[in-house]
């Protein structure tokens, strides 16, 4: 499965040279030289590494462990949406090989409003607090200077804090327009958290590059999103039964799990409608290792075919992050981010969620796991 959405290649071969893919095709089309080291995966399926566009990986050793766990589960790229400036050190360590065995780390930094959803318990954010268009522009510049791969912001409230509601408006349209304009001037993309109106419409009007969540999206919001052509990252995982029945969360934050459960059917109805209208979707989770695979299962439950869900979690997610030229599909010249699963995810998408079925994981041509 090359991630482009076409028919799978039977008896397929992927040639890796160094960190790159050199050739992809059927065994009778691709020449395998006599000195090539061969990984036999008979009866298995090769596909691009999965990309999670929306995680909170933590900091320090916790982030390191999370990125290692993600890679072992077949998620070769993780976008951390609230990573903050300190995350650039880990990103550099992964890129230069000082730290090994980690998923590729795409660092997002926050520009958020006072008392908004993106605050921490101490009231600050993992980035900058900025109010008003010119303060917002300064915040974007500060985060770009700090090394942000993308800017994360919020247009509505969320599940997390007991003193907020999903319906709270965070940034105004004027502030969002300034943020998007400034980020684009520095060639950075904008991911926006939005659950309900007016945040959804404001995010669309401001031209944010991808809209995440939309758990309480209404029909008008779906229609405007379809007309906009913007990417939708539903993060169904966070309103799934697995999330709202999480015992630790239910004990510590019952307000959060109650909101997740109430939003769950509305969220799924919105995603079904979005799929029917052809809105382009990608995979993000608000989860952890393996959550991207669970997200693809949830997308299939909402009407996507297994192939569409795989494309959402590979090619589309790379496009959302602006890294499609280098990863997301199995094509010559791209990074050798390849996983091999013992089974056929086009028949049963859940095989990707089974950690024991992930037989080979390769990121940039470096093999992390292999069949015994």
mmCIF file of C-alpha atoms in Angstrom, residues 159 166 195 215-216 239 244 257-269:
data_model
loop_
_atom_site.group_PDB
_atom_site.id
_atom_site.type_symbol
_atom_site.label_atom_id
_atom_site.label_comp_id
_atom_site.label_asym_id
_atom_site.label_seq_id
_atom_site.Cartn_x
_atom_site.Cartn_y
_atom_site.Cartn_z
ATOM 1 C CA UNK A 159 -12.914 19.445 27.484
ATOM 2 C CA UNK A 166 -16.640 24.053 24.647
ATOM 3 C CA UNK A 195 -15.040 22.535 18.849
ATOM 4 C CA UNK A 215 -16.676 17.806 18.259
ATOM 5 C CA UNK A 216 -19.872 19.893 18.222
ATOM 6 C CA UNK A 239 -14.402 11.311 22.166
ATOM 7 C CA UNK A 244 -14.430 8.696 28.075
ATOM 8 C CA UNK A 257 -15.072 12.482 30.538
ATOM 9 C CA UNK A 258 -18.717 13.582 30.862
ATOM 10 C CA UNK A 259 -18.182 16.176 28.128
ATOM 11 C CA UNK A 260 -16.410 13.650 25.917
ATOM 12 C CA UNK A 261 -19.254 11.163 26.229
ATOM 13 C CA UNK A 262 -21.907 13.790 25.504
ATOM 14 C CA UNK A 263 -19.998 15.015 22.454
ATOM 15 C CA UNK A 264 -19.277 11.548 21.063
ATOM 16 C CA UNK A 265 -22.409 10.985 18.904
ATOM 17 C CA UNK A 266 -22.426 14.588 17.634
ATOM 18 C CA UNK A 267 -18.746 14.352 16.758
ATOM 19 C CA UNK A 268 -19.271 11.170 14.751
ATOM 20 C CA UNK A 269 -22.301 12.519 12.947
#
